[in-house]
Amino acid sequence: MEEQLAQTFLLIAAAFVAVAILARLRLSPVLGYLAAGLLLGPHGIGAVTDSEGTHFFGELGIALLMFVIGLEFSVPRLLSSGGAMIGLGFGTVAGATLLAGAASHFLVGLPLLPAALLGGAIAMSSTAIIQKHLVDTDAVSSRHGVAATGIVLFEDLVALILLSLIAALPDAANEVEMEKVLLRMGVSFVALAGVALLARRTLGRLLGWVARSGPDETFLLGVLTLVVGASLAAEKIGLSLPIGAFVVGMMVGESDFRHQLEEEIRPFRDLLLGVFFVTIGMSVDWSQILAQPAVTFLVLAAILVVKFLVVFGVTRLSGLPASSAVKTGLLLAHSGELGLLIVGRSLDSALLSPAIGQPVLGAIAASMLVGPILAQWSDRAGDLILRSRDPLGAEIETAVRTTSQELKGHVVLAGCGPVGRLVALTLEASEIPYLAIERNVERLRRAQQDGHKAVFGDASRAGILKAAGVDRAAAIIVLVNNWHRSVRIIREAKRLNPAIHVIASLRDDAHLGELAQAGAAHVFPENYAAGLGLGAQALMTLGMSADDATDRIRAMRAQLSPDLQIVPR
């Protein structure tokens, strides 16, 4: 017991340090868990032994991950992203799997089934890396954001099928009767789908009864019972453990409890999923990788190049502009955590030899390290393409120029979300001419429905800003959530019109200095606006006069940011 406790302490401490360091570097915590397992495992310093208990908790982590993914696969979500998910997803997964699988079969000599599994593993991208980048850059609803989200949803579904295939295969030492395996899988899938359809409404009512009749712990225990029970049922009928959890997630994904379920399960999922990636790190044999570093590097290069070319080609064929296709290709060029899972399971089942599987594990982990860097490059590369050769970019600039041709001394709004619409209302009330530029289609539609003068375009592009008349505008108000884009917009606007007055908004005060250095004269952190506004209301509610409250808040603004003119004076 003492030895197991000591090993647990070492793993938790190493994972904590590694994840904390990577968080500071804004890299995926998955790499931290892999590093902890790699360092302390049997192929590292040997401080921790590989145990069945560790693997068991790791399996539970995968089940909870698939449950949360299942919540995202509700029928309305599938219908809304059906084209992107099925068309683009199938094209990219099939293309990457075929190319990587064919190379494994013809160049390395792998049998067809292991080659297909290896190709499928390489085709998987990291949902966590992609979603984080899209949220950080406010691009979830952009063309490349919708395409990337649909593709990774399809990849998640394919990963479940591949994991079920690995679980359904007999030992590699026996002759694989593929027709029987596929038939057994098909029957099992049909049976599981039938049960899910029959039990969907009953399950929603059951969750409602549990939520109403007991404390919070009862609801959480009920959810865990469903996930573990469904995983057990899937194993019993010959499918993989995660497929049962995924199906339960789909069943309850349309209920009123979807968001509560995700919040309740997240702490357990993150912790146990971390255990799983620690076990993957423990299984990585550095001696195999260091014995053939050139192979690992070539596999890494092949992953990045093949996936980029496949995604770029499929998205271009689907009608996406070259700029959006480049962004999507770079965003998905890496391989991800589900690829690690598929290769790890293939190694455990002896479908892949360590001489082949270990370098692939190392290459996938390295690609996850490169993934966030490529994601950051994707916006710049896409904008460069858009400026140089994308005909759609010229059409957009023409449309913006037509709208702004009669404007002079006006205000340009870079972004027209909720805050931008309020600014537009203020300008309209004062009869000040303006033009709003918005690249998010949903926000643009809402602004136009509200009667605001808004056009489609990316304000970080010099061509769009020039078409909007920035060179003859009195001011530009920057209202985008990503500070990198804000800096680009400010610099381009000042380059086109050095005398233009720049007002900027950003989420918090973390990057005030960067915006000021770029040329912003007035910066409004949204957390300041909300906090100081609430503070002013609290002062007046407690009896302070409006004038005194205003003076107090003005002093607070000056104190919080003495180097910036936070409000006009």
XYZ file of C-alpha atoms in Angstrom:
569
model
C 0.000 0.000 0.000
C 2.785 2.433 0.894
C 4.549 1.790 -2.411
C 1.343 2.352 -4.405
C 0.665 5.575 -2.506
C 4.195 6.804 -3.206
C 3.824 6.020 -6.918
C 0.464 7.806 -7.022
C 2.024 10.854 -5.364
C 4.861 10.929 -7.892
C 2.471 10.682 -10.850
C 0.152 13.398 -9.549
C 3.050 15.721 -8.686
C 4.766 15.209 -12.047
C 1.498 15.721 -13.936
C 0.782 18.878 -11.919
C 4.169 20.416 -12.697
C 4.078 19.453 -16.388
C 0.502 20.656 -16.952
C 1.181 23.923 -15.092
C 4.227 24.642 -17.263
C 2.364 23.832 -20.476
C -0.593 25.976 -19.387
C 1.789 28.933 -19.106
C 2.987 28.133 -22.629
C -0.657 27.801 -23.788
C -0.123 24.212 -24.915
C -2.435 21.235 -24.524
C -2.401 19.642 -21.035
C -2.426 16.268 -22.794
C 1.273 16.766 -23.480
C 1.866 17.292 -19.753
C 0.209 14.006 -18.854
C 2.185 12.239 -21.580
C 5.410 13.762 -20.260
C 4.627 12.642 -16.686
C 4.006 9.060 -17.778
C 7.030 9.079 -20.042
C 9.343 10.363 -17.310
C 8.185 8.131 -14.453
C 7.100 5.022 -16.358
C 8.968 1.789 -16.982
C 10.674 3.256 -20.075
C 11.715 6.406 -18.163
C 13.288 6.412 -14.698
C 11.099 3.474 -13.675
C 9.660 5.110 -10.543
C 6.108 3.974 -11.413
C 5.047 0.532 -12.584
C 2.354 -0.050 -15.179
C -0.673 -1.456 -13.312
C -4.131 -2.751 -14.198
C -5.688 -0.254 -11.801
C -4.141 2.689 -13.629
C -5.353 1.361 -16.970
C -8.853 0.794 -15.560
C -9.212 4.407 -14.423
C -7.812 5.536 -17.753
C -10.536 3.528 -19.514
C -13.157 5.298 -17.404
C -11.670 8.616 -18.505
C -12.086 7.647 -22.163
C -15.689 6.593 -21.463
C -16.460 9.968 -19.892
C -14.783 11.771 -22.808
C -16.966 9.879 -25.269
C -20.030 10.623 -23.159
C -19.331 14.365 -23.441
C -18.677 14.015 -27.191
C -22.008 12.175 -27.433
C -23.730 15.166 -25.837
C -22.487 17.249 -28.794
C -23.944 14.760 -31.285
C -27.594 15.691 -30.705
C -29.818 15.304 -33.757
C -30.334 19.085 -34.283
C -26.561 19.649 -34.163
C -26.011 16.885 -36.702
C -28.659 18.332 -39.021
C -27.264 21.871 -38.743
C -23.690 20.792 -39.540
C -24.609 17.799 -41.676
C -22.942 19.037 -44.870
C -19.701 19.986 -43.174
C -19.628 16.892 -40.986
C -20.584 14.214 -43.504
C -19.208 15.654 -46.738
C -16.024 17.311 -45.547
C -15.524 14.837 -42.697
C -15.801 11.774 -44.893
C -13.567 13.273 -47.561
C -10.773 14.265 -45.194
C -10.836 11.117 -43.060
C -11.042 8.837 -46.100
C -8.304 10.724 -47.935
C -5.877 10.846 -45.014
C -6.587 7.234 -44.045
C -6.091 5.965 -47.590
C -2.845 7.867 -48.140
C -1.319 7.022 -44.754
C -2.624 3.464 -44.888
C -1.335 2.906 -48.413
C 2.099 4.215 -47.447
C 2.136 1.896 -44.412
C 1.108 -1.084 -46.528
C 3.281 -0.606 -49.608
C 6.330 1.115 -48.117
C 6.517 -0.506 -44.674
C 4.855 -3.815 -45.508
C 2.060 -3.706 -42.916
C -0.942 -5.968 -43.526
C -4.076 -4.189 -44.715
C -5.909 -4.073 -41.363
C -3.035 -2.637 -39.251
C -2.250 -0.233 -42.100
C -5.873 0.967 -42.131
C -5.855 1.419 -38.347
C -2.598 3.355 -38.534
C -4.001 5.555 -41.298
C -7.157 6.167 -39.287
C -5.136 7.130 -36.215
C -3.127 9.662 -38.211
C -6.355 11.100 -39.673
C -7.630 12.086 -36.209
C -7.099 15.692 -35.064
C -7.235 17.132 -31.560
C -10.703 18.470 -30.777
C -9.315 20.320 -27.749
C -6.644 22.201 -29.733
C -9.048 23.117 -32.543
C -11.925 24.280 -30.349
C -9.614 26.332 -28.122
C -8.161 28.157 -31.127
C -11.579 28.823 -32.671
C -12.950 30.205 -29.403
C -9.845 32.320 -28.725
C -9.955 33.858 -32.213
C -13.748 34.280 -32.252
C -13.907 32.078 -35.369
C -16.359 29.339 -34.325
C -18.974 30.600 -36.798
C -16.507 31.521 -39.554
C -16.287 29.448 -42.716
C -13.143 27.640 -41.674
C -14.493 27.289 -38.119
C -17.687 25.565 -39.271
C -15.688 23.326 -41.626
C -13.134 22.354 -38.963
C -15.837 21.646 -36.371
C -17.774 19.429 -38.760
C -14.641 17.496 -39.703
C -13.561 16.808 -36.109
C -17.103 15.675 -35.231
C -16.901 13.126 -38.035
C -13.425 12.094 -36.869
C -14.807 11.417 -33.379
C -17.433 9.130 -34.890
C -14.854 7.270 -36.996
C -12.608 6.863 -33.946
C -15.428 5.071 -32.128
C -15.846 2.669 -35.040
C -12.108 1.951 -35.184
C -11.957 1.354 -31.425
C -14.901 -1.029 -31.677
C -13.167 -2.826 -34.539
C -10.015 -3.293 -32.443
C -12.087 -4.581 -29.517
C -14.009 -7.004 -31.749
C -10.915 -8.543 -33.353
C -9.576 -11.828 -31.965
C -5.947 -12.102 -30.883
C -3.488 -11.277 -33.630
C -2.043 -14.763 -33.344
C -5.294 -16.222 -34.699
C -6.564 -15.903 -38.239
C -8.828 -12.902 -38.508
C -12.155 -13.742 -40.148
C -13.023 -10.210 -41.157
C -16.503 -10.940 -42.475
C -17.581 -12.474 -39.165
C -16.037 -9.619 -37.208
C -17.813 -6.988 -39.305
C -21.106 -8.904 -39.123
C -20.845 -9.153 -35.342
C -20.063 -5.448 -35.110
C -22.980 -4.576 -37.370
C -25.452 -6.628 -35.341
C -24.138 -5.105 -32.121
C -24.430 -1.562 -33.477
C -28.006 -2.183 -34.637
C -28.943 -3.670 -31.265
C -27.391 -0.761 -29.385
C -29.053 1.801 -31.666
C -32.432 0.087 -31.203
C -32.137 0.169 -27.431
C -31.072 3.819 -27.585
C -34.095 4.821 -29.685
C -36.501 2.979 -27.408
C -34.997 4.330 -24.201
C -34.320 7.942 -25.238
C -37.508 9.527 -23.869
C -37.591 7.274 -20.825
C -34.038 8.277 -19.994
C -34.896 11.979 -20.136
C -37.824 11.487 -17.753
C -35.634 9.407 -15.436
C -33.016 12.153 -15.252
C -35.746 14.695 -14.537
C -37.081 12.580 -11.685
C -33.581 12.114 -10.236
C -32.848 15.853 -10.467
C -36.075 16.745 -8.653
C -36.108 14.062 -5.991
C -32.667 14.199 -4.427
C -29.565 16.274 -3.656
C -26.914 17.117 -6.247
C -24.962 13.974 -5.373
C -27.934 11.838 -6.456
C -27.958 13.372 -9.934
C -24.202 12.914 -10.333
C -24.344 9.304 -9.164
C -27.203 8.649 -11.573
C -25.189 10.004 -14.500
C -22.112 7.962 -13.573
C -24.312 4.859 -13.251
C -25.657 5.421 -16.767
C -22.203 5.942 -18.276
C -20.573 2.941 -16.593
C -23.621 0.723 -17.187
C -23.788 1.568 -20.888
C -20.040 0.998 -21.242
C -20.409 -2.407 -19.601
C -23.312 -3.294 -21.910
C -21.271 -2.319 -24.974
C -18.395 -4.540 -23.834
C -20.791 -7.437 -23.271
C -22.098 -7.318 -26.848
C -18.608 -7.116 -28.340
C -18.175 -3.377 -28.844
C -15.633 -1.080 -27.231
C -16.262 0.450 -23.821
C -16.404 4.073 -25.127
C -19.184 3.342 -27.650
C -21.709 2.687 -24.885
C -20.866 5.949 -23.141
C -21.102 7.782 -26.468
C -24.580 6.405 -27.190
C -25.830 7.410 -23.726
C -24.445 10.892 -24.351
C -26.378 11.100 -27.621
C -29.547 9.892 -25.889
C -29.495 12.658 -23.294
C -27.917 15.329 -25.522
C -31.325 16.723 -26.514
C -32.651 16.867 -22.951
C -32.863 19.966 -20.769
C -30.014 18.574 -18.659
C -27.325 18.600 -21.346
C -25.304 21.517 -19.969
C -25.762 20.395 -16.369
C -24.590 16.901 -17.314
C -21.482 18.299 -18.970
C -20.656 20.465 -15.951
C -21.229 17.630 -13.466
C -19.112 15.138 -15.362
C -16.244 17.468 -16.381
C -14.099 17.179 -13.201
C -14.204 13.368 -13.325
C -13.602 13.337 -17.072
C -10.588 15.647 -16.917
C -8.998 13.781 -14.009
C -9.537 10.263 -15.354
C -8.663 11.300 -18.902
C -5.406 12.625 -17.502
C -4.800 9.176 -15.997
C -5.365 7.645 -19.432
C -2.800 9.887 -21.089
C -0.365 9.139 -18.281
C -0.724 5.434 -19.158
C -0.097 6.260 -22.828
C 3.047 8.131 -21.804
C 4.143 5.141 -19.711
C 3.759 2.901 -22.757
C 5.996 5.065 -24.965
C 9.355 3.357 -25.311
C 12.032 5.991 -25.821
C 14.557 3.343 -26.772
C 12.450 2.415 -29.820
C 12.095 6.070 -30.822
C 15.720 7.053 -30.223
C 16.882 3.961 -32.086
C 15.265 5.365 -35.239
C 14.804 9.150 -34.827
C 14.756 9.679 -38.576
C 11.680 7.451 -38.833
C 9.854 9.454 -36.154
C 10.735 12.725 -37.875
C 9.611 11.404 -41.271
C 6.311 10.192 -39.800
C 5.789 13.617 -38.199
C 6.517 15.390 -41.483
C 4.211 12.998 -43.342
C 1.387 13.627 -40.854
C 1.618 17.407 -41.224
C 2.024 17.457 -45.009
C -0.508 14.743 -45.882
C -3.210 16.053 -43.584
C -2.787 19.639 -44.763
C -2.946 18.655 -48.428
C -5.964 16.387 -47.934
C -7.947 18.925 -45.900
C -7.015 21.768 -48.255
C -7.993 19.726 -51.312
C -11.322 18.513 -49.911
C -12.363 21.935 -48.625
C -11.460 23.587 -51.940
C -13.474 20.984 -53.839
C -16.409 21.708 -51.540
C -16.352 25.364 -52.596
C -14.486 27.030 -49.736
C -12.298 29.992 -50.762
C -8.562 29.337 -50.864
C -8.001 31.451 -47.751
C -10.531 29.458 -45.693
C -9.184 26.179 -47.077
C -5.633 27.105 -46.013
C -6.840 28.037 -42.526
C -8.753 24.763 -42.186
C -5.830 22.731 -43.515
C -3.295 24.210 -41.096
C -5.751 23.955 -38.199
C -6.249 20.213 -38.817
C -2.731 19.309 -39.959
C -1.742 17.681 -36.668
C -2.913 14.392 -35.201
C -4.615 14.199 -31.808
C -5.506 12.354 -28.632
C -7.833 9.886 -30.353
C -4.961 8.951 -32.650
C -2.866 8.198 -29.565
C -5.709 6.057 -28.253
C -6.066 4.052 -31.478
C -2.320 3.403 -31.772
C -2.106 2.515 -28.073
C -4.957 0.017 -28.382
C -3.403 -1.442 -31.528
C -0.121 -1.944 -29.663
C -1.934 -3.590 -26.724
C -3.708 -5.953 -29.140
C -0.426 -6.758 -30.941
C -1.908 -5.463 -34.202
C 1.089 -3.133 -34.439
C 4.633 -4.043 -33.509
C 6.548 -1.735 -31.135
C 9.082 -1.048 -33.882
C 6.310 0.626 -35.901
C 3.839 1.766 -33.253
C 6.316 3.510 -30.947
C 7.688 5.979 -33.548
C 4.101 6.732 -34.590
C 3.157 7.466 -30.962
C 6.120 9.818 -30.714
C 5.232 11.523 -34.000
C 1.583 12.027 -32.986
C 2.634 13.530 -29.647
C 5.084 15.824 -31.462
C 2.368 16.879 -33.916
C 0.187 17.895 -30.952
C 3.051 20.108 -29.833
C 3.224 21.679 -33.297
C -0.576 21.920 -33.662
C -1.141 25.154 -31.686
C 1.705 26.834 -33.577
C 0.181 25.880 -36.937
C -3.195 27.106 -35.688
C -1.690 30.523 -34.945
C -0.090 30.598 -38.386
C -3.342 29.605 -40.081
C -4.970 33.044 -39.805
C -1.913 34.851 -41.172
C -1.476 32.369 -44.014
C -5.154 32.556 -44.923
C -5.104 36.351 -44.932
C -1.998 36.329 -47.127
C -3.738 34.069 -49.638
C -6.834 36.238 -49.516
C -4.816 39.351 -50.293
C -2.850 37.786 -53.121
C -5.140 35.616 -55.201
C -8.544 34.830 -53.762
C -11.152 36.240 -56.216
C -13.800 36.215 -53.489
C -11.660 38.636 -51.499
C -11.771 41.112 -54.391
C -15.557 40.758 -54.603
C -15.909 41.476 -50.880
C -13.703 44.553 -51.165
C -15.822 45.808 -54.074
C -19.015 45.361 -52.058
C -17.537 47.248 -49.091
C -16.229 50.032 -51.341
C -19.656 50.448 -52.955
C -21.290 50.839 -49.547
C -18.746 53.365 -48.252
C -18.150 55.473 -51.362
C -20.284 58.410 -50.175
C -18.917 58.415 -46.620
C -16.336 60.931 -45.383
C -15.368 61.848 -41.829
C -17.290 58.793 -40.692
C -16.643 56.145 -38.055
C -15.594 52.598 -38.970
C -16.708 49.839 -36.599
C -14.414 46.803 -36.775
C -16.884 44.227 -35.481
C -20.621 44.387 -34.909
C -21.434 41.996 -32.085
C -23.567 42.927 -29.048
C -21.232 45.769 -28.000
C -20.832 46.946 -31.580
C -24.593 47.146 -32.057
C -24.873 49.377 -28.977
C -22.157 51.648 -30.385
C -24.022 51.753 -33.709
C -27.226 52.778 -31.906
C -25.339 55.579 -30.144
C -23.912 56.883 -33.424
C -27.306 56.673 -35.125
C -28.941 58.614 -32.299
C -26.358 61.382 -32.808
C -26.682 61.206 -36.629
C -22.992 60.367 -37.025
C -22.254 58.389 -40.217
C -20.607 55.013 -39.736
C -19.931 51.667 -41.397
C -19.597 48.391 -39.492
C -17.439 45.517 -40.781
C -18.230 42.016 -39.489
C -16.841 38.644 -40.611
C -19.142 36.500 -38.441
C -22.174 35.685 -40.596
C -24.602 35.311 -37.685
C -23.560 38.616 -36.104
C -23.732 40.341 -39.475
C -27.251 39.026 -40.081
C -28.376 40.189 -36.640
C -26.893 43.666 -37.166
C -28.540 44.027 -40.571
C -31.875 42.816 -39.195
C -31.629 45.525 -36.524
C -31.193 48.097 -39.292
C -27.512 48.880 -38.780
C -25.223 49.762 -41.675
C -23.040 46.640 -41.665
C -21.147 44.776 -44.382
C -19.316 41.456 -44.544
C -15.527 41.550 -44.356
C -12.411 40.957 -42.281
C -11.298 44.258 -40.776
C -7.762 42.960 -40.196
C -7.199 43.096 -43.968
C -5.796 46.333 -45.323
C -7.875 45.999 -48.495
C -11.118 45.813 -46.531
C -10.175 48.790 -44.348
C -9.253 50.850 -47.395
C -12.511 49.860 -49.087
C -14.385 50.994 -45.954
C -12.816 54.444 -46.323
C -10.469 54.343 -43.349
C -8.143 56.745 -45.161
C -10.866 59.436 -45.004
C -12.577 58.354 -41.753
C -12.541 60.363 -38.531
C -12.262 57.364 -36.217
C -12.194 53.596 -36.033
C -13.653 51.624 -33.132
C -12.128 48.148 -32.786
C -14.590 45.643 -31.303
C -13.088 42.175 -31.778
C -12.446 39.607 -29.060
C -8.967 38.537 -30.159
C -6.243 40.992 -29.202
C -3.908 39.791 -31.964
C -6.515 40.789 -34.561
C -7.130 44.051 -32.722
C -3.437 44.952 -32.982
C -3.403 44.115 -36.709
C -6.496 46.235 -37.318
C -5.081 49.201 -35.393
C -1.731 49.053 -37.196
C -3.330 48.799 -40.644
C -5.721 51.656 -39.855
C -2.885 53.913 -38.635
C -0.803 53.023 -41.684
C -3.628 53.983 -44.033
C -4.569 57.084 -42.033
C -2.018 58.249 -39.427
C -4.439 60.930 -38.181
C -7.324 58.554 -37.509
C -8.562 58.377 -33.930
C -8.516 54.774 -32.618
C -10.849 53.528 -29.897
C -10.590 49.865 -28.907
C -12.455 47.393 -26.757
C -11.057 44.129 -25.419
C -12.220 41.454 -23.020
C -9.881 42.250 -20.142
C -6.871 44.342 -19.242
C -4.251 41.676 -20.020
C -3.162 43.299 -23.310
C -3.785 47.006 -22.776
C -0.140 47.795 -23.464
C -0.080 46.021 -26.828
C -3.134 47.930 -28.079
C -1.751 51.251 -26.845
C 1.607 50.581 -28.484
C -0.148 49.749 -31.760
C -1.790 53.183 -31.735
C -5.032 53.033 -29.738
C -5.787 56.333 -27.997
C -8.699 55.026 -25.918
C -8.973 51.441 -24.670
C -12.036 50.043 -22.914
C -11.499 46.666 -21.224
C -14.941 45.047 -20.991
C -14.217 43.770 -17.492
C -13.541 47.371 -16.411
C -16.755 48.586 -17.999
C -18.881 45.902 -16.363
C -17.172 46.050 -12.974
C -17.101 49.835 -12.711
C -20.656 50.117 -13.993
C -21.877 47.707 -11.336
C -19.811 49.541 -8.742
C -21.380 52.880 -9.703
C -24.861 51.414 -9.444
C -24.031 49.940 -6.031
C -22.802 53.338 -4.773
C -25.984 55.077 -5.908
C -28.165 52.305 -4.485
C -26.492 52.808 -1.109
C -27.264 56.541 -1.115
C -24.375 58.260 -2.928
C -25.378 60.976 -5.391
C -24.986 60.333 -9.112
C -22.337 63.081 -9.446
C -20.268 61.719 -6.552
C -20.544 58.162 -7.894
C -19.416 59.344 -11.341
C -16.402 61.165 -9.861
C -15.470 58.106 -7.805
C -15.659 55.801 -10.841
C -13.632 58.246 -12.961
C -10.907 58.221 -10.307
C -10.992 54.433 -10.220
C -10.534 54.304 -14.002
C -7.487 56.553 -13.800
C -6.039 54.477 -10.963
C -6.575 51.155 -12.749
C -4.862 52.263 -15.949
C -2.726 55.388 -15.397
C -0.769 54.975 -18.632
C -3.830 54.904 -20.879
C -6.580 57.362 -21.533
C -9.335 54.922 -20.674
C -12.087 57.468 -21.260
C -12.011 60.658 -23.318
C -11.067 63.716 -21.336
